[in-house]
XYZ file of C-alpha atoms in Angstrom:
468
model
C -150.506 -21.554 78.485
C -148.589 -19.608 81.097
C -147.186 -22.850 82.521
C -146.256 -24.064 79.020
C -144.538 -20.747 78.333
C -142.664 -21.027 81.619
C -141.599 -24.609 80.864
C -140.247 -23.589 77.475
C -138.192 -20.806 79.044
C -136.971 -23.176 81.754
C -135.866 -25.743 79.182
C -134.028 -23.097 77.153
C -132.428 -21.662 80.264
C -131.303 -25.135 81.340
C -129.880 -25.775 77.876
C -128.084 -22.446 78.017
C -126.650 -23.189 81.440
C -125.485 -26.580 80.156
C -123.747 -24.717 77.357
C -121.813 -22.803 79.992
C -120.010 -26.015 80.789
C -119.387 -26.787 77.110
C -118.071 -23.461 75.880
C -115.635 -22.005 73.381
C -112.010 -21.887 72.604
C -109.510 -19.207 72.429
C -106.757 -18.998 69.818
C -103.169 -18.637 70.960
C -101.318 -15.744 69.385
C -98.256 -15.902 67.209
C -96.781 -12.828 65.615
C -95.822 -14.990 62.645
C -99.512 -15.405 61.898
C -100.458 -11.751 61.854
C -101.576 -11.802 65.502
C -103.920 -14.575 66.559
C -105.574 -12.332 69.163
C -104.328 -13.795 72.420
C -106.175 -11.412 74.734
C -107.373 -14.299 76.933
C -104.022 -15.902 77.678
C -104.426 -16.481 81.391
C -100.677 -16.891 81.907
C -100.324 -13.162 81.259
C -100.503 -10.631 84.069
C -102.838 -8.547 81.903
C -104.484 -8.699 78.505
C -102.401 -7.811 75.487
C -103.869 -5.256 73.047
C -105.509 -6.687 69.957
C -103.725 -5.269 66.944
C -105.184 -5.681 63.490
C -102.667 -7.442 61.311
C -99.082 -8.083 62.371
C -98.162 -6.722 65.799
C -94.992 -4.653 66.301
C -92.063 -6.272 68.073
C -91.426 -3.401 70.493
C -93.629 -1.846 73.183
C -94.017 1.820 74.102
C -94.032 1.634 77.887
C -92.302 2.975 80.987
C -92.183 2.121 84.685
C -93.684 4.772 86.922
C -93.454 3.918 90.608
C -95.128 0.551 91.161
C -96.873 0.577 87.777
C -95.947 0.028 84.144
C -97.713 2.463 81.810
C -98.121 1.473 78.188
C -99.357 3.408 75.161
C -100.352 1.497 72.046
C -102.227 2.039 68.832
C -102.557 1.735 65.087
C -102.491 4.845 62.902
C -104.477 3.598 59.939
C -105.232 4.975 56.495
C -107.652 3.060 54.250
C -108.464 3.646 50.590
C -111.236 1.438 49.225
C -112.897 1.110 45.826
C -116.074 -0.825 45.073
C -118.042 -1.717 41.946
C -121.442 -1.305 43.626
C -123.142 0.644 46.409
C -122.120 -0.852 49.748
C -124.197 -0.585 52.910
C -121.719 0.673 55.513
C -119.587 2.398 52.870
C -116.033 2.383 54.304
C -117.026 -0.435 56.713
C -118.766 -2.816 54.308
C -121.731 -4.776 55.697
C -123.408 -5.932 52.453
C -123.985 -4.650 48.894
C -127.201 -2.677 48.410
C -129.743 -4.789 46.491
C -131.379 -3.526 43.284
C -132.560 0.053 43.036
C -131.190 3.104 41.279
C -129.090 6.103 42.248
C -130.364 9.463 40.921
C -127.763 12.077 39.946
C -128.196 15.897 40.011
C -128.817 16.035 36.259
C -131.806 13.709 36.651
C -130.149 10.610 35.211
C -130.145 7.318 37.109
C -127.893 4.321 37.350
C -128.328 0.977 39.074
C -126.660 0.392 42.444
C -124.761 -2.530 40.952
C -123.107 -0.218 38.404
C -122.012 2.559 40.765
C -118.303 2.776 41.538
C -117.275 4.330 44.884
C -113.831 5.474 46.039
C -113.418 6.188 49.762
C -110.477 7.474 51.813
C -110.678 7.356 55.600
C -108.506 7.426 58.702
C -111.349 7.093 61.207
C -110.485 3.452 62.010
C -107.298 4.600 63.749
C -107.006 3.018 67.220
C -105.163 4.146 70.354
C -105.140 2.930 73.933
C -103.540 2.941 77.361
C -102.719 0.221 79.863
C -101.553 0.082 83.458
C -100.175 -3.060 85.038
C -98.100 -3.773 88.172
C -94.315 -3.760 87.838
C -94.105 -6.453 90.529
C -95.113 -9.752 88.910
C -95.176 -11.834 92.115
C -97.518 -14.740 91.430
C -99.033 -15.302 94.892
C -100.757 -11.941 95.241
C -103.626 -10.237 93.442
C -102.551 -8.044 90.524
C -104.740 -5.196 89.275
C -104.480 -3.823 85.742
C -106.594 -1.674 83.456
C -107.126 -0.909 79.784
C -108.715 1.987 77.878
C -108.983 1.785 74.081
C -110.555 4.212 71.603
C -110.992 4.773 67.894
C -112.472 7.647 65.863
C -115.548 5.849 64.570
C -117.955 7.696 66.867
C -120.730 10.077 65.852
C -120.064 13.103 63.677
C -121.226 16.470 65.062
C -124.088 18.085 63.166
C -124.416 21.759 62.255
C -125.758 23.802 59.341
C -122.496 23.311 57.398
C -122.477 19.517 57.629
C -123.522 19.124 53.946
C -120.098 20.478 53.025
C -118.817 17.020 53.894
C -116.399 18.144 56.572
C -114.860 15.237 58.470
C -114.973 15.691 62.253
C -114.772 12.159 63.603
C -115.279 11.870 67.344
C -113.498 9.356 69.607
C -115.436 6.210 70.542
C -114.817 3.897 73.499
C -113.960 0.393 72.344
C -112.612 -1.172 75.533
C -112.497 0.018 79.133
C -112.044 -2.514 81.915
C -110.253 -3.328 85.153
C -108.822 -6.734 85.867
C -107.738 -8.721 88.917
C -105.576 -11.799 88.595
C -104.023 -14.240 91.032
C -102.598 -17.571 89.980
C -105.060 -19.332 87.707
C -107.975 -16.983 88.477
C -108.881 -13.775 86.671
C -111.803 -11.391 87.218
C -112.749 -8.613 84.805
C -115.264 -5.761 85.032
C -115.929 -3.172 82.332
C -116.397 -3.099 78.562
C -114.630 -5.874 76.692
C -115.231 -8.288 73.843
C -118.093 -10.669 74.387
C -117.165 -14.068 75.785
C -118.378 -16.353 72.986
C -116.967 -16.186 69.443
C -113.656 -14.556 70.475
C -111.900 -14.588 67.080
C -112.122 -12.260 64.087
C -110.706 -12.503 60.564
C -107.424 -10.609 60.301
C -108.139 -7.419 58.355
C -107.024 -3.801 58.185
C -110.125 -2.810 56.199
C -112.462 -3.628 59.113
C -111.081 -2.433 62.450
C -113.971 -0.321 63.772
C -116.058 -3.504 63.448
C -114.640 -6.911 62.484
C -114.662 -8.209 58.929
C -117.745 -10.356 58.301
C -119.691 -8.891 61.227
C -122.994 -9.374 59.322
C -121.869 -12.442 57.386
C -121.054 -15.149 59.919
C -118.837 -13.367 62.442
C -120.679 -12.708 65.711
C -119.051 -9.920 67.704
C -119.625 -7.236 70.317
C -117.924 -4.957 72.818
C -120.149 -5.322 75.848
C -120.191 -3.991 79.447
C -119.750 -7.130 81.540
C -118.473 -8.876 84.636
C -116.741 -12.210 84.145
C -114.558 -14.820 85.835
C -111.921 -17.071 84.239
C -110.090 -20.141 85.458
C -107.112 -21.827 83.781
C -106.234 -25.450 84.447
C -102.774 -26.621 83.408
C -102.267 -30.194 82.198
C -98.577 -30.506 81.387
C -97.997 -28.595 78.169
C -101.739 -28.403 77.503
C -104.315 -26.311 79.329
C -108.011 -25.537 79.527
C -109.728 -22.202 80.098
C -113.242 -21.755 81.529
C -114.871 -18.308 81.227
C -118.294 -17.350 82.615
C -119.910 -13.937 82.857
C -122.930 -11.658 82.650
C -123.285 -8.914 80.019
C -125.528 -5.910 79.443
C -128.843 -7.057 77.897
C -128.967 -4.553 75.043
C -130.777 -5.556 71.822
C -131.602 -2.238 70.053
C -133.802 -3.957 67.471
C -135.242 -1.191 65.278
C -138.342 -3.320 64.532
C -139.259 -3.335 68.238
C -137.607 -0.306 69.850
C -137.729 3.398 69.014
C -134.082 4.375 68.691
C -132.783 7.889 69.502
C -133.140 10.337 66.619
C -130.121 11.169 64.482
C -128.111 13.953 66.104
C -129.549 13.339 69.588
C -126.902 14.463 72.077
C -128.004 12.140 74.897
C -129.383 8.641 75.113
C -133.042 9.533 75.647
C -134.091 5.895 75.446
C -131.609 4.487 77.946
C -133.899 1.614 78.944
C -134.321 -0.832 76.087
C -136.361 -4.009 75.896
C -133.399 -6.032 77.091
C -132.814 -3.886 80.157
C -136.514 -4.024 81.062
C -136.337 -7.775 81.654
C -133.959 -7.119 84.617
C -132.296 -10.262 83.269
C -128.637 -10.054 82.170
C -127.164 -11.849 79.189
C -125.309 -14.999 80.246
C -122.308 -16.253 78.305
C -119.570 -18.799 78.843
C -116.758 -20.557 76.992
C -114.559 -23.579 77.559
C -111.301 -23.928 75.643
C -108.654 -26.591 75.275
C -105.168 -25.507 74.203
C -102.969 -28.317 72.874
C -99.365 -28.332 71.569
C -99.295 -29.047 67.826
C -96.815 -28.641 64.944
C -94.362 -26.650 67.055
C -97.101 -24.229 68.091
C -100.498 -24.525 69.812
C -103.982 -25.449 68.643
C -107.150 -24.387 70.386
C -110.621 -25.947 70.193
C -113.777 -25.050 72.019
C -117.479 -24.276 72.164
C -119.611 -21.569 73.730
C -123.085 -20.720 74.965
C -125.205 -17.559 75.132
C -128.645 -16.849 76.628
C -130.612 -13.631 77.142
C -134.124 -12.120 77.025
C -135.925 -9.000 75.900
C -139.369 -7.821 77.053
C -141.906 -7.121 74.294
C -144.994 -6.915 76.483
C -146.050 -6.201 80.039
C -145.622 -9.903 80.844
C -144.087 -11.293 77.660
C -140.434 -12.020 76.933
C -138.569 -13.267 73.889
C -135.364 -15.175 74.474
C -132.048 -15.036 72.649
C -129.711 -18.030 72.490
C -126.679 -19.337 70.633
C -124.246 -22.214 70.579
C -120.844 -21.435 69.096
C -117.550 -23.141 68.291
C -114.171 -21.797 67.242
C -110.761 -23.176 66.428
C -107.211 -22.238 65.539
C -105.011 -25.036 64.211
C -101.378 -24.859 63.010
C -101.389 -27.216 60.028
C -97.637 -26.807 59.464
C -95.021 -24.265 60.464
C -96.277 -22.022 57.628
C -100.036 -22.654 57.587
C -102.701 -21.937 60.201
C -106.415 -22.610 59.874
C -108.883 -20.761 62.087
C -112.545 -19.869 62.198
C -115.871 -19.891 64.017
C -119.418 -21.192 63.630
C -122.742 -20.598 65.335
C -126.410 -21.487 65.452
C -128.946 -19.442 67.406
C -131.958 -17.159 67.466
C -132.593 -13.423 68.013
C -128.920 -12.484 67.773
C -129.246 -8.891 66.572
C -127.146 -7.579 69.483
C -124.167 -9.399 67.917
C -125.187 -8.539 64.321
C -126.362 -12.109 63.767
C -129.227 -12.971 61.438
C -127.827 -10.289 59.086
C -128.709 -7.747 61.812
C -132.234 -9.123 62.327
C -133.538 -10.279 65.692
C -137.335 -10.435 65.600
C -139.707 -10.262 62.617
C -143.003 -8.428 63.246
C -146.316 -8.708 61.363
C -149.043 -6.054 61.689
C -150.866 -5.838 58.333
C -153.488 -3.339 59.467
C -151.231 -1.179 61.612
C -151.544 -0.908 65.376
C -150.378 -3.704 67.664
C -148.525 -6.535 65.859
C -150.315 -9.840 65.496
C -147.189 -11.986 65.149
C -143.624 -12.025 66.460
C -141.078 -14.424 64.966
C -137.669 -14.849 66.511
C -135.290 -15.104 63.570
C -133.143 -18.206 63.774
C -129.829 -18.193 61.986
C -126.685 -20.219 61.428
C -123.341 -19.431 59.907
C -119.662 -18.874 60.477
C -116.387 -18.047 58.817
C -113.058 -19.728 58.140
C -109.620 -18.358 57.307
C -106.371 -19.884 56.064
C -103.217 -17.965 57.013
C -100.053 -18.588 54.999
C -96.662 -17.321 56.094
C -94.942 -16.706 52.763
C -91.487 -15.927 54.134
C -89.671 -17.044 57.270
C -88.977 -13.452 58.377
C -92.719 -12.914 59.044
C -92.810 -9.903 56.717
C -95.109 -11.417 54.100
C -98.378 -13.081 55.077
C -101.301 -14.151 52.905
C -104.898 -14.604 54.106
C -107.855 -16.217 52.351
C -111.277 -17.065 53.720
C -115.061 -17.000 53.472
C -118.094 -16.571 55.710
C -121.888 -16.620 55.662
C -124.924 -15.797 57.789
C -128.072 -17.638 56.707
C -131.292 -16.652 58.547
C -134.100 -19.205 58.532
C -136.455 -18.107 55.736
C -139.577 -19.459 57.459
C -138.972 -17.009 60.352
C -138.900 -13.937 58.085
C -141.829 -11.532 57.714
C -142.492 -8.366 55.740
C -139.871 -5.785 56.656
C -137.359 -8.447 57.730
C -136.379 -9.889 54.378
C -132.595 -10.338 54.527
C -132.271 -14.023 53.748
C -128.509 -14.519 53.341
C -125.224 -12.619 53.404
C -122.071 -14.339 52.145
C -118.573 -13.050 51.520
C -115.112 -14.253 50.582
C -111.828 -12.431 50.792
C -108.104 -12.578 50.192
C -105.405 -10.233 51.452
C -101.662 -9.803 51.411
C -99.778 -8.140 54.283
C -96.253 -6.797 53.839
C -94.243 -5.427 56.712
C -91.884 -2.635 55.625
C -90.501 -2.081 59.133
C -91.287 -3.351 62.626
C -93.997 -0.696 62.821
C -95.225 -0.059 59.262
C -97.482 -2.565 57.490
C -99.328 -2.317 54.187
C -102.174 -4.594 53.206
C -104.054 -5.159 49.969
C -107.458 -6.810 50.407
C -110.150 -7.985 47.990
C -113.584 -9.063 49.166
C -116.620 -10.306 47.248
C -120.104 -9.941 48.778
C -123.310 -11.795 47.837
C -126.509 -10.553 49.519
C -130.011 -12.032 49.113
C -133.506 -10.934 50.140
C -136.995 -12.455 50.015
C -140.318 -11.246 48.593
C -143.474 -11.628 50.689
C -147.159 -12.329 50.087
C -149.525 -11.763 53.032
C -146.488 -11.454 55.266
C -144.998 -14.820 54.277
C -141.732 -15.309 52.321
C -142.128 -16.496 48.733
C -139.734 -15.932 45.828
C -136.225 -14.513 45.900
C -136.179 -10.720 46.179
C -133.641 -8.158 44.972
C -130.036 -9.291 45.402
C -126.812 -7.387 45.853
C -123.372 -8.292 44.566
C -120.181 -6.354 44.991
C -116.401 -6.418 44.911
C -114.389 -4.212 47.230
C -110.658 -3.500 46.985
C -108.908 -1.937 49.984
C -105.400 -0.570 50.388
C -104.328 0.006 53.997
C -101.236 1.611 55.461
C -100.761 1.128 59.198
C -98.230 2.459 61.685
C -98.453 0.307 64.796
C -96.865 0.968 68.167
């Protein structure tokens, strides 16, 4: 049995390593398309900030000695209204299924009939960059980025029930970078290597839109290497790296208590494997329709330790694309298939299902397999780039046969449409509608049977952003 277990791990590891040679794409940015997130353009001396929506034309930067210092950010105000109770509230993850809300007068009303109105500015983003003023190509260039938002924890005291809003800064990105010619090395916290794209949205900046409904994502401490190969007007990009093996699956790990000031459980089940997460991508960038198209695929492999000598693996194969259909239309999206992907909010934030009917040690562990993705059509309505329309859909569909009691989220699907209008080079407004369909399963003796309570919701968001 031990040899069989080892052989299975070896086969999966070999498949994962093969995926490192067949990895994902990266979309080339165009301000006309509301920013196609070109933070992996290896022709750049450093990575450009990722702005939600349409990027400003100007940069706030100055030369100081041998370095160029840049400040950037998005001051963001969101007002959202929903026709049901949403898990995540101002950062919608899925609509709450079934159930009632009890009011102070003792009356109740179903979740699906509750209307919420939320105002927030906590998704505001700001950051700093340093890069060399000398852009000589035959020497190593060092650059760095720090990026924050205000979506961190809220301090707790006896007056917290008054609803005071004290949002603390949260580190999004923090990395150093070395680049020379076609090579780039990065160390620090950055976006994960696979699944590099996100739907364009000003309603979801603290976490990407669709992050539990087909859009794998993560800001992970990592070390990675990149190599660009030019082929005339086309190019390829190979990225390989190791990431922190952090799973934080609430079914398996005891998470720090609410209000805990320090990370008392610093070593999780991923860290205890002493085995990093491996990821890689391979992209091909091709001229098309007066712009560029990108196609690619990616691979991910990791482990977490659930016993003294027992590991569960985590794997995924991904693809992504960004294609200019005409000068006014661009189609982009991502897809994935994998297992135990909770660290990237895959499987509708489910990694492993556990069965222990009599309490005590579990008798069964099921890795939750899942597949899904998202797709977005971007339409430039006017040639001055001031009016852009977005429409898309996404889904995450865990494998029902892997689910057990307590892990019953069987599907999360959403669709959305938004309109961005640029008043000035720096000020953008966006109106977004999204519809969410969430499904669960009932269980008998730990096994999934009939459909369980479902959640449905519509969310309308108005955003005003000042970008610099």
